[in-house]
mmJSON file of the N, C-alpha and C atoms, coordinates in Angstrom:
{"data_MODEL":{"atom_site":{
"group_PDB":["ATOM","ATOM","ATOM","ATOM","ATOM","ATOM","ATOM","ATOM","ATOM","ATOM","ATOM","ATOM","ATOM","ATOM","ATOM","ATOM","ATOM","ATOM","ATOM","ATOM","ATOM","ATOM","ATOM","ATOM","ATOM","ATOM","ATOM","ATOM","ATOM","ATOM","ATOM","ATOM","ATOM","ATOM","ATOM","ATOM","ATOM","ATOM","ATOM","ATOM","ATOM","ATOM","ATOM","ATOM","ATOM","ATOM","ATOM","ATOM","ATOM","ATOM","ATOM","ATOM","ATOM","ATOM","ATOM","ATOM","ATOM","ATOM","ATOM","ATOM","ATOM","ATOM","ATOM","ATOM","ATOM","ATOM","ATOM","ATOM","ATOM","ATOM","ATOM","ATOM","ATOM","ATOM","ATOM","ATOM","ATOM","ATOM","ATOM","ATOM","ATOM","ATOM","ATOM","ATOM","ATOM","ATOM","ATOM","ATOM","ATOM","ATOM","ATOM","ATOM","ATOM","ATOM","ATOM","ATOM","ATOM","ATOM","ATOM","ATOM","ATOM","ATOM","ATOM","ATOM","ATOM","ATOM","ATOM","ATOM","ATOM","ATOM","ATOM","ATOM","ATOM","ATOM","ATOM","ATOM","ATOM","ATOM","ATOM","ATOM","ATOM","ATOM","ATOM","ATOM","ATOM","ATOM","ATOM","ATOM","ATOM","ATOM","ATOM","ATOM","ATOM","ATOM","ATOM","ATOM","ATOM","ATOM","ATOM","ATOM","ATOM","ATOM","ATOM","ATOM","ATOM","ATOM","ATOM","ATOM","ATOM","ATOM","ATOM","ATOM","ATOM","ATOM","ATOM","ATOM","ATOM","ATOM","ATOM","ATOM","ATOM","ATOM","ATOM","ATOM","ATOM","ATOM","ATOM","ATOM","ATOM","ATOM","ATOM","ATOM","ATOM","ATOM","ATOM","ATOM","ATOM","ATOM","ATOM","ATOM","ATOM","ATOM","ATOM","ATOM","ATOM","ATOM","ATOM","ATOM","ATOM","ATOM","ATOM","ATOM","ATOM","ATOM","ATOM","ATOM","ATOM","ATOM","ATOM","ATOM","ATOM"],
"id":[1,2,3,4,5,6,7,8,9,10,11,12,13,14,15,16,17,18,19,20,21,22,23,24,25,26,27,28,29,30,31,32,33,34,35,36,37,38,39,40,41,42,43,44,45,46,47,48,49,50,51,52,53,54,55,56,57,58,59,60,61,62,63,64,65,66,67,68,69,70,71,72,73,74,75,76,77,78,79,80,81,82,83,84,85,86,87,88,89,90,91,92,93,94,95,96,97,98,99,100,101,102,103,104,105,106,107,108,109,110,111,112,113,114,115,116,117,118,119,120,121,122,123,124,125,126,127,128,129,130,131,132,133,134,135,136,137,138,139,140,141,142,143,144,145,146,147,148,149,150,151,152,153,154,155,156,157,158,159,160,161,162,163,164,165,166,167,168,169,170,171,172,173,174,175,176,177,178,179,180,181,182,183,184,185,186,187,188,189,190,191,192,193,194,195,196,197,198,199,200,201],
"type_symbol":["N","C","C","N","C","C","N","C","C","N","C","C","N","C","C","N","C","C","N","C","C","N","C","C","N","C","C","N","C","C","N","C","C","N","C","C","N","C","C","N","C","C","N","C","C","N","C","C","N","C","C","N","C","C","N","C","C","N","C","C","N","C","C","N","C","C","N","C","C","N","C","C","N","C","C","N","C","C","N","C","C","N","C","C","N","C","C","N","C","C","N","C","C","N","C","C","N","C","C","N","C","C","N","C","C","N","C","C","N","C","C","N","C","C","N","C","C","N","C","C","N","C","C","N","C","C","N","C","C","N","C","C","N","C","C","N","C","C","N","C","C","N","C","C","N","C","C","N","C","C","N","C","C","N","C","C","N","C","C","N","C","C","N","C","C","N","C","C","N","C","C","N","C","C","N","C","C","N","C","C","N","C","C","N","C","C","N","C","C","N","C","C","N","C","C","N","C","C","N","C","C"],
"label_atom_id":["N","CA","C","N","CA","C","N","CA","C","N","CA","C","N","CA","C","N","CA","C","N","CA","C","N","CA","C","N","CA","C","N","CA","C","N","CA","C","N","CA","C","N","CA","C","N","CA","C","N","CA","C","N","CA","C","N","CA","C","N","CA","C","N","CA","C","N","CA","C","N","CA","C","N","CA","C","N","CA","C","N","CA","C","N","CA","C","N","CA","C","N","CA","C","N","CA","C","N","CA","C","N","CA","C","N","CA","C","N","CA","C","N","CA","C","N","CA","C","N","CA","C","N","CA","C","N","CA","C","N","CA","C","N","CA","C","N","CA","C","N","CA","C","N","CA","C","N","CA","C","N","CA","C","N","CA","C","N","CA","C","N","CA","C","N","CA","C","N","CA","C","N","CA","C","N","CA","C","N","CA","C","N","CA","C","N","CA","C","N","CA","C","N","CA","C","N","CA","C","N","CA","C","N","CA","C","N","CA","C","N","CA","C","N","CA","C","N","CA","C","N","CA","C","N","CA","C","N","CA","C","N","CA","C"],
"label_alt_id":[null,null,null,null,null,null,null,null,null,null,null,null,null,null,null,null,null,null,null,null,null,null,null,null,null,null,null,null,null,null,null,null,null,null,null,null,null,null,null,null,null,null,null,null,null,null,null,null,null,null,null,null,null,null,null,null,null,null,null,null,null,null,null,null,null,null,null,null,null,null,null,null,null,null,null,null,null,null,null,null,null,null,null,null,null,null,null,null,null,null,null,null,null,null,null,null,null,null,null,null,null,null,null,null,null,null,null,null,null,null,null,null,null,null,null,null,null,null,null,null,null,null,null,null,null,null,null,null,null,null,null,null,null,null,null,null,null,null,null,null,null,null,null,null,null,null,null,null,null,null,null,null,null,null,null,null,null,null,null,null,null,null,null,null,null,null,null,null,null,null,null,null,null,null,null,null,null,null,null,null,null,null,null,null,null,null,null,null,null,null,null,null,null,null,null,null,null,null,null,null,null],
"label_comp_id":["UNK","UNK","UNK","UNK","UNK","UNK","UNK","UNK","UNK","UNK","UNK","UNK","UNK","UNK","UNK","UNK","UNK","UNK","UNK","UNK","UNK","UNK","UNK","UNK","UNK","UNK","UNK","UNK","UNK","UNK","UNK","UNK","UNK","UNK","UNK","UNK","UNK","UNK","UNK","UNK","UNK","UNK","UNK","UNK","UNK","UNK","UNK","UNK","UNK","UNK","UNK","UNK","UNK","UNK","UNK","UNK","UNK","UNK","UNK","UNK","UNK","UNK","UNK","UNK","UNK","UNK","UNK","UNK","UNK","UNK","UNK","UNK","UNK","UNK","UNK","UNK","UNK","UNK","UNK","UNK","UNK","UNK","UNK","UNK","UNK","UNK","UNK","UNK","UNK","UNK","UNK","UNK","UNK","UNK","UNK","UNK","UNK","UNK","UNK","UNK","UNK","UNK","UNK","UNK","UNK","UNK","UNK","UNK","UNK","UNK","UNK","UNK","UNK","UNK","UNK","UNK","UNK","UNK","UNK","UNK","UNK","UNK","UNK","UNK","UNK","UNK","UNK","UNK","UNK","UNK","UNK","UNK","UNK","UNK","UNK","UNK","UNK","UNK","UNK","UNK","UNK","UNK","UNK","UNK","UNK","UNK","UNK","UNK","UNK","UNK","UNK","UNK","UNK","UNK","UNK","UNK","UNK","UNK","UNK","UNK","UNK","UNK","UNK","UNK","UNK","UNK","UNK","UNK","UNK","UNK","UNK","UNK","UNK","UNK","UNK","UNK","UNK","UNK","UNK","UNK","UNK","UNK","UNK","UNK","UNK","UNK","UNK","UNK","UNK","UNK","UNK","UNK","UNK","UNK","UNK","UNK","UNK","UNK","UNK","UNK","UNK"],
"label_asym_id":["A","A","A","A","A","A","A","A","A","A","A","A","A","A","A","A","A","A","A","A","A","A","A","A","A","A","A","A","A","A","A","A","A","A","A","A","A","A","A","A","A","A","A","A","A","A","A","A","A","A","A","A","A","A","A","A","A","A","A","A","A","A","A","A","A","A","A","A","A","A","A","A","A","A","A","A","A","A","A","A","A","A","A","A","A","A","A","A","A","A","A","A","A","A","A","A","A","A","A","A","A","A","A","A","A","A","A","A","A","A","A","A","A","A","A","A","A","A","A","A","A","A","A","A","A","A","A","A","A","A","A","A","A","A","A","A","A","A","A","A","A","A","A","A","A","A","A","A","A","A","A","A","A","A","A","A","A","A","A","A","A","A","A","A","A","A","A","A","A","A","A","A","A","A","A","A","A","A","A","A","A","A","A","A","A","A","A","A","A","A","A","A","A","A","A","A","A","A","A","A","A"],
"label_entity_id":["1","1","1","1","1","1","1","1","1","1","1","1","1","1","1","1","1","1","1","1","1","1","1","1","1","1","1","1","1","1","1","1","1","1","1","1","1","1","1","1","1","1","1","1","1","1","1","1","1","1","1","1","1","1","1","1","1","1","1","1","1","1","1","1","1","1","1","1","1","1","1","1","1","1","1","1","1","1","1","1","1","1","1","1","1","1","1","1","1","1","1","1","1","1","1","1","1","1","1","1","1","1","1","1","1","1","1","1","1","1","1","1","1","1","1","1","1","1","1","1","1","1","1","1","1","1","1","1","1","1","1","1","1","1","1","1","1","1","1","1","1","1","1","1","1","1","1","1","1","1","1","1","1","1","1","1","1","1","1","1","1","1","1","1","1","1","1","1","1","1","1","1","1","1","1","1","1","1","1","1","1","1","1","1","1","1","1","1","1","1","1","1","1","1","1","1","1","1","1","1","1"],
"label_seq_id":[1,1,1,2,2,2,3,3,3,4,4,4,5,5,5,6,6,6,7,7,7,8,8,8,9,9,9,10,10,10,11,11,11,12,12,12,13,13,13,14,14,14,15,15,15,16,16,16,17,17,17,18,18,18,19,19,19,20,20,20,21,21,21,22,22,22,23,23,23,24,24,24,25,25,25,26,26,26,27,27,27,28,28,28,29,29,29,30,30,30,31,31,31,32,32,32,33,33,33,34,34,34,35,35,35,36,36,36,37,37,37,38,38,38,39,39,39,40,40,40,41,41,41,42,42,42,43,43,43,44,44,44,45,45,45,46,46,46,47,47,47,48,48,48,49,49,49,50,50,50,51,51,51,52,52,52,53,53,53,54,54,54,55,55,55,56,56,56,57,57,57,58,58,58,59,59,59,60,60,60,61,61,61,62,62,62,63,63,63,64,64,64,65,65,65,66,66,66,67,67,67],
"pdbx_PDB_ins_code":[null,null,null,null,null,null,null,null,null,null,null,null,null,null,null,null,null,null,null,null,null,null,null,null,null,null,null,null,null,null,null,null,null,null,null,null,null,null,null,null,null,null,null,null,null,null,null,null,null,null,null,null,null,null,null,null,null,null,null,null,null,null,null,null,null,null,null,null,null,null,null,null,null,null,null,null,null,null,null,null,null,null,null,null,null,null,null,null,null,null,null,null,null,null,null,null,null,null,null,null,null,null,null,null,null,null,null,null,null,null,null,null,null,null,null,null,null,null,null,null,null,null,null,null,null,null,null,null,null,null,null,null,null,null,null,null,null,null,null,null,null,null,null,null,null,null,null,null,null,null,null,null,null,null,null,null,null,null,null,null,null,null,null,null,null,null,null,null,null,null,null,null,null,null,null,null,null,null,null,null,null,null,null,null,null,null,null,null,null,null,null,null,null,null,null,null,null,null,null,null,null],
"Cartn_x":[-41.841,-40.614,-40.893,-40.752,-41.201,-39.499,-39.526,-38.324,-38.284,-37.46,-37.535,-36.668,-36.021,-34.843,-34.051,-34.786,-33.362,-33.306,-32.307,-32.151,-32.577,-32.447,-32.561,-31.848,-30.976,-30.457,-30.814,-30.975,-31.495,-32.828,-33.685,-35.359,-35.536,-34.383,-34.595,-34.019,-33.198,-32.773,-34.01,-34.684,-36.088,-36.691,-37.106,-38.233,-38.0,-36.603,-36.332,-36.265,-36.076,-35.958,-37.277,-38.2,-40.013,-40.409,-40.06,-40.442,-39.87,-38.494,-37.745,-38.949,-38.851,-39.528,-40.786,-42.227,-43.06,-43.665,-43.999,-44.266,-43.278,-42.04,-41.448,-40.939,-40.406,-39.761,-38.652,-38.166,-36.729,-36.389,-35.578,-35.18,-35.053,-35.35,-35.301,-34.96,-33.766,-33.051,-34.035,-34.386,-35.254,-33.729,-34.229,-32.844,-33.144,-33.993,-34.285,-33.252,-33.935,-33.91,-32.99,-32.561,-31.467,-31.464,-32.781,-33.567,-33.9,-33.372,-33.682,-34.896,-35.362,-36.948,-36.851,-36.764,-36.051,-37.226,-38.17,-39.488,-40.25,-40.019,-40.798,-41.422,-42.196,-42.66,-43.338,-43.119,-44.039,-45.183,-46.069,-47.651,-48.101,-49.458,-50.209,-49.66,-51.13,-50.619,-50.269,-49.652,-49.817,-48.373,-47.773,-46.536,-46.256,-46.341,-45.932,-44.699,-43.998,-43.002,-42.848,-42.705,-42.685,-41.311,-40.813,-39.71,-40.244,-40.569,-40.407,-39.83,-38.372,-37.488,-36.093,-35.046,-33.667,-33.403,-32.998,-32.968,-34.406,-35.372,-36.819,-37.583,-36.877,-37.836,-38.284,-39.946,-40.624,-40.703,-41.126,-42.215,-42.243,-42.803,-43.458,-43.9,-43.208,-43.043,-43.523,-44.655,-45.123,-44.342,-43.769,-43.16,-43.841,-44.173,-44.513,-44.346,-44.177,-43.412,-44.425,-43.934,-45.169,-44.918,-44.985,-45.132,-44.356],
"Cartn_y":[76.782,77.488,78.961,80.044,81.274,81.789,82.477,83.39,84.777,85.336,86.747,87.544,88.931,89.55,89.327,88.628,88.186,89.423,89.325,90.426,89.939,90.543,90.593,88.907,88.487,87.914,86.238,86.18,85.261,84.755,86.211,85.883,85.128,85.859,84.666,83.678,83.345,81.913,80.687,81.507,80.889,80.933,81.869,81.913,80.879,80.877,79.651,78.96,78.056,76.758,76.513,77.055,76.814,76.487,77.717,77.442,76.082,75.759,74.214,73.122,73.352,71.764,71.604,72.19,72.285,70.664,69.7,69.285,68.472,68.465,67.455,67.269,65.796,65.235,65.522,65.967,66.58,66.231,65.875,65.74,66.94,66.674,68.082,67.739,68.596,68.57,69.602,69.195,70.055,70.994,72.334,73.226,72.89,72.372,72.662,70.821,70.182,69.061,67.945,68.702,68.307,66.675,66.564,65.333,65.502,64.416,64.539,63.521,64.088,63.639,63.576,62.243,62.286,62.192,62.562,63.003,63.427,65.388,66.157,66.784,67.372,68.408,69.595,70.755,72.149,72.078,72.163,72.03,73.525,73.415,74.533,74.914,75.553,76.217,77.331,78.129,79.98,79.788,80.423,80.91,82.235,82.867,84.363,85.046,85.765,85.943,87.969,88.25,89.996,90.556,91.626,92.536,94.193,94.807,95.569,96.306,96.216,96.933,95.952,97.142,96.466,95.398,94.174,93.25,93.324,93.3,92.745,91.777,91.072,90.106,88.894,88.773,87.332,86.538,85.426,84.39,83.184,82.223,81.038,80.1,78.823,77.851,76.724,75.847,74.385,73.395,72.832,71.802,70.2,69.735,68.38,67.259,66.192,64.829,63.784,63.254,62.671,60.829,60.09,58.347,57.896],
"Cartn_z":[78.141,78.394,78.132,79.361,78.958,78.535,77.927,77.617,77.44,78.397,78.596,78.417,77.908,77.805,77.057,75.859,74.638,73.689,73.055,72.225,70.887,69.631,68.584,67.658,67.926,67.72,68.222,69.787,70.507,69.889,69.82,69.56,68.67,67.441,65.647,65.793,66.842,66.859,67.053,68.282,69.169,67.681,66.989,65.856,65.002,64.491,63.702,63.831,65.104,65.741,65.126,65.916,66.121,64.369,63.773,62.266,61.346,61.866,61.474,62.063,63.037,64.207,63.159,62.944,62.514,62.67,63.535,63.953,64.475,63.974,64.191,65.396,65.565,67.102,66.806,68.546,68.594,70.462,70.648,72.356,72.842,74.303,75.062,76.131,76.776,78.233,79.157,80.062,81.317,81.556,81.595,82.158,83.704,84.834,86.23,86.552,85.953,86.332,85.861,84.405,83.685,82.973,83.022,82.602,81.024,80.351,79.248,78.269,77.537,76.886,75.387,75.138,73.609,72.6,72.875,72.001,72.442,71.905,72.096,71.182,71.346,70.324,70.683,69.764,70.337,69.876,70.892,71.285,70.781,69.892,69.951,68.121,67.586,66.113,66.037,67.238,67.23,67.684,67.656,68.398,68.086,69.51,69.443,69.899,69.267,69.5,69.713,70.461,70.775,71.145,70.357,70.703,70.848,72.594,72.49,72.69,73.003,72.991,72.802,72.791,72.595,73.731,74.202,75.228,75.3,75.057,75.479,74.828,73.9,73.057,74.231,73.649,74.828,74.108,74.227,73.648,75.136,74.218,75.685,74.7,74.864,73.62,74.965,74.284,75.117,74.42,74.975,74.604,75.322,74.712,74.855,74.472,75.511,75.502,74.802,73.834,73.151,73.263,73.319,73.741,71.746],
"occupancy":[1.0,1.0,1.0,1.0,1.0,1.0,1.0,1.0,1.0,1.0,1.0,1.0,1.0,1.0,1.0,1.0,1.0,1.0,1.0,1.0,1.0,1.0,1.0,1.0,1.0,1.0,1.0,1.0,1.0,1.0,1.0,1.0,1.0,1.0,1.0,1.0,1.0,1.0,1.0,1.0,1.0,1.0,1.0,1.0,1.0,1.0,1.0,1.0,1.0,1.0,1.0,1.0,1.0,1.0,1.0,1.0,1.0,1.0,1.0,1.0,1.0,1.0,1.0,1.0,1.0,1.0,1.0,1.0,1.0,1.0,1.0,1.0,1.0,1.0,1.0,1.0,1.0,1.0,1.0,1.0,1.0,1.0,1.0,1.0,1.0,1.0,1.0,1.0,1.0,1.0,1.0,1.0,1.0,1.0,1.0,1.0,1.0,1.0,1.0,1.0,1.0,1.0,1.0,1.0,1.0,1.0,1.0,1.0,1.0,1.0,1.0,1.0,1.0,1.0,1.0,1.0,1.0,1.0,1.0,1.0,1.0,1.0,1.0,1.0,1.0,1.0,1.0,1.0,1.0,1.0,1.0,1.0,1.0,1.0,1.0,1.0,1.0,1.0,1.0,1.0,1.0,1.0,1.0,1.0,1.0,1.0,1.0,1.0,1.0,1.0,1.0,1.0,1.0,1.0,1.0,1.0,1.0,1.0,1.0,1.0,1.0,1.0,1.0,1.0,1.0,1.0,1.0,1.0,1.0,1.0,1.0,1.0,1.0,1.0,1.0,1.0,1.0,1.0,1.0,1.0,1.0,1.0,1.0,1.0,1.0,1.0,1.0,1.0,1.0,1.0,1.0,1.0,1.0,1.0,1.0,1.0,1.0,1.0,1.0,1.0,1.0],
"B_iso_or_equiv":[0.0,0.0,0.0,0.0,0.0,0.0,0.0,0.0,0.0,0.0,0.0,0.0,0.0,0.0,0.0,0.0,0.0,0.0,0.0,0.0,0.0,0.0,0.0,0.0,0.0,0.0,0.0,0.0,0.0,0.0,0.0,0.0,0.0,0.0,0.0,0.0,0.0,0.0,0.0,0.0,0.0,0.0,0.0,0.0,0.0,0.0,0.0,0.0,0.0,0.0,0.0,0.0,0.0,0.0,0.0,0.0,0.0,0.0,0.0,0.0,0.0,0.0,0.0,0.0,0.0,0.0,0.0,0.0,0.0,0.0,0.0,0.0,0.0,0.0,0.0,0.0,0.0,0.0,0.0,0.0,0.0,0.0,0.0,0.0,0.0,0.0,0.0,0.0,0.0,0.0,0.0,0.0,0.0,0.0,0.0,0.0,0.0,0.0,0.0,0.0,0.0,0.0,0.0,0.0,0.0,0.0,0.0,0.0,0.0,0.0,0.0,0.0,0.0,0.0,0.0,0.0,0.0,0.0,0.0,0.0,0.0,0.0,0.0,0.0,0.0,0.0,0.0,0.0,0.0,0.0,0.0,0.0,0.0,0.0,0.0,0.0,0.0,0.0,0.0,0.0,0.0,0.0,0.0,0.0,0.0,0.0,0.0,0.0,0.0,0.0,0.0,0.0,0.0,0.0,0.0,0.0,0.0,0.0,0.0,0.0,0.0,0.0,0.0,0.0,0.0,0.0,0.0,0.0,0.0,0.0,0.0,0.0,0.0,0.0,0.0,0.0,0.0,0.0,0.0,0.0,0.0,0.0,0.0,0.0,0.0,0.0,0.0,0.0,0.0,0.0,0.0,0.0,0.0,0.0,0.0,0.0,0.0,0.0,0.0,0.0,0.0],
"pdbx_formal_charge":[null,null,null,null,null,null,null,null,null,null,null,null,null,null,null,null,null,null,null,null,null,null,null,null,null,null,null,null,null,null,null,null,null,null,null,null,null,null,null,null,null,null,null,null,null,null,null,null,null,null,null,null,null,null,null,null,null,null,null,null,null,null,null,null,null,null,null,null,null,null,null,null,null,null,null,null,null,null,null,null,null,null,null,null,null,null,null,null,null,null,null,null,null,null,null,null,null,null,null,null,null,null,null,null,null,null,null,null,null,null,null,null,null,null,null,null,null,null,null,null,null,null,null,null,null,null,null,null,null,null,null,null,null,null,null,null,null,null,null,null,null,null,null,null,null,null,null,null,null,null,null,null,null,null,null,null,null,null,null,null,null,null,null,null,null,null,null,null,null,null,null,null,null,null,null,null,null,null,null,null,null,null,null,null,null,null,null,null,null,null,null,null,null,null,null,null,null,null,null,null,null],
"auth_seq_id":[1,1,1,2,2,2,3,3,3,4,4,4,5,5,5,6,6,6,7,7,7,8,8,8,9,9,9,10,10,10,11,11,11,12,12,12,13,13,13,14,14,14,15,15,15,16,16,16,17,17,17,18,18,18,19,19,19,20,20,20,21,21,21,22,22,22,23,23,23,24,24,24,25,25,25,26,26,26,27,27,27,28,28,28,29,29,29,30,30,30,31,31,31,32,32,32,33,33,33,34,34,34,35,35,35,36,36,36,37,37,37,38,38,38,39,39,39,40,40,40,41,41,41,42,42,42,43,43,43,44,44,44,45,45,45,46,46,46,47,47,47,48,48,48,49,49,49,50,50,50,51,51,51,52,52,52,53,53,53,54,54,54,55,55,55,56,56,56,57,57,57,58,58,58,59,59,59,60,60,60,61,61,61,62,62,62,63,63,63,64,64,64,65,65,65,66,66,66,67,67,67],
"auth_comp_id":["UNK","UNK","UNK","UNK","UNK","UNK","UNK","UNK","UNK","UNK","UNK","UNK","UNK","UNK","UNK","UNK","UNK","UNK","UNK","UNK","UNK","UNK","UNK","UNK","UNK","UNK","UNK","UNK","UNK","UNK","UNK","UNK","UNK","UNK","UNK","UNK","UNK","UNK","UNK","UNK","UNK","UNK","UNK","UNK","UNK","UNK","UNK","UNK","UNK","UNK","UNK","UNK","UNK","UNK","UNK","UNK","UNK","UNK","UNK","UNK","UNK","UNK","UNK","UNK","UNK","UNK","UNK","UNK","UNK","UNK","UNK","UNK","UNK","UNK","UNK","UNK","UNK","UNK","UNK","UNK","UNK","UNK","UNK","UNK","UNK","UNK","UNK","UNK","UNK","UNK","UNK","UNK","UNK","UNK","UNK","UNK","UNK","UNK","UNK","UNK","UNK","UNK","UNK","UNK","UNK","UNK","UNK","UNK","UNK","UNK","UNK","UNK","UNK","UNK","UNK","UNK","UNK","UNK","UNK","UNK","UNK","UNK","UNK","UNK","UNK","UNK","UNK","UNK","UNK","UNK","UNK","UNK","UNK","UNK","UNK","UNK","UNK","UNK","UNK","UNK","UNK","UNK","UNK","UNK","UNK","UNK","UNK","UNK","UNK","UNK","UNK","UNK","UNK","UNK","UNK","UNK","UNK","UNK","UNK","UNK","UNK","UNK","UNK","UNK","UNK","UNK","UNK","UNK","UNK","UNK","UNK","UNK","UNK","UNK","UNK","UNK","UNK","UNK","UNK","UNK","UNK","UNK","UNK","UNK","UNK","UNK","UNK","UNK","UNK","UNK","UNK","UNK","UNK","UNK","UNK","UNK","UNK","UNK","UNK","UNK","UNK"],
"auth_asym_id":["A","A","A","A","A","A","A","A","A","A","A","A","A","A","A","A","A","A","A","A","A","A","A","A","A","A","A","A","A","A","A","A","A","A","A","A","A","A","A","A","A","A","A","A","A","A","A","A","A","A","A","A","A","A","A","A","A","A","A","A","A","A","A","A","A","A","A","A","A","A","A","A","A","A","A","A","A","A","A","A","A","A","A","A","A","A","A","A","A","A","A","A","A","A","A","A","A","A","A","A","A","A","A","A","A","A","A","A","A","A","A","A","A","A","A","A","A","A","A","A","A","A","A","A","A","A","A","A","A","A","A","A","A","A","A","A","A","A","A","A","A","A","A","A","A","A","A","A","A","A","A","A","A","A","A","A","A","A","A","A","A","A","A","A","A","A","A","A","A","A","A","A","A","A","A","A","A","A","A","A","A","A","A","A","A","A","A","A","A","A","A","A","A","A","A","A","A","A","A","A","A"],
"auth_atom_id":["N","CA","C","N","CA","C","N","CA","C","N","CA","C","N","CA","C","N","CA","C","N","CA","C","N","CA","C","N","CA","C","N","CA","C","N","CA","C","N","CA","C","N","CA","C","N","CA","C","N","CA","C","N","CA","C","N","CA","C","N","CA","C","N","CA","C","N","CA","C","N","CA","C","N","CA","C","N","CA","C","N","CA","C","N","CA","C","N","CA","C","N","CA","C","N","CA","C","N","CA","C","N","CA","C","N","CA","C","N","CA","C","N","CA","C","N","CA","C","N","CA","C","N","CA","C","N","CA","C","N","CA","C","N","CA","C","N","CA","C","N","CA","C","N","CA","C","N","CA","C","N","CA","C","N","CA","C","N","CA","C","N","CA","C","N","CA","C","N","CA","C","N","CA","C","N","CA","C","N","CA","C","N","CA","C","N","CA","C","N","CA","C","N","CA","C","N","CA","C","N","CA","C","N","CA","C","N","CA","C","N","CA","C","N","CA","C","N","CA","C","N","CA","C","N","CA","C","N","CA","C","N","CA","C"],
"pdbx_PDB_model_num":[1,1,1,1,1,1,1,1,1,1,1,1,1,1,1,1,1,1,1,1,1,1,1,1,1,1,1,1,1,1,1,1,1,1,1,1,1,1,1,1,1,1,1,1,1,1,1,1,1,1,1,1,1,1,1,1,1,1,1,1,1,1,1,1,1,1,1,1,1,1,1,1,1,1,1,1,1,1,1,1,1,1,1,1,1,1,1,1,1,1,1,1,1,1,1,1,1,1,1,1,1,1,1,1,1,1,1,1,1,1,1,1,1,1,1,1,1,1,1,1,1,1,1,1,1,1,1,1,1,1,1,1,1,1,1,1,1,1,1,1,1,1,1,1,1,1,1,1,1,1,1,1,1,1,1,1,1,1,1,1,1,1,1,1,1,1,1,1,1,1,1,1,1,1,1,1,1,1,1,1,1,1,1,1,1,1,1,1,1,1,1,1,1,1,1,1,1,1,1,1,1]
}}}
């Protein structure tokens, strides 16, 4: 999930989610497809999160469906 144009507020929501989950399983609704995946998890040990400007915070979170 890339995310683009959040503000200050949005970004620490994204940051804290990521820092809660810490491996854990959590469901996830596809925003395209509206399909939902009731065990997922965020893939990868790095997560980067960038604000460079006011409305410009990024990041790009893998989310993966685990059995």
């Amino acid at each position: 999930v890339k995310l683009d144009e959040l503000d200050e507020t949005e970004l620490g929501a994204v940051i804290s989610f990521v820092e809660q989950q810490q491996g854990a399983v959590f469901s996830f609704t596809d925003p395209v497809s509206g399909a939902v995946a009731a065990s997922c998890i965020i893939q990868g040990q790095q997560f980067d999160a960038a604000m460079t400007r006011e409305y410009d915070g990024r990041t790009t979170i893998v989310i993966e469906e685990v059995a």
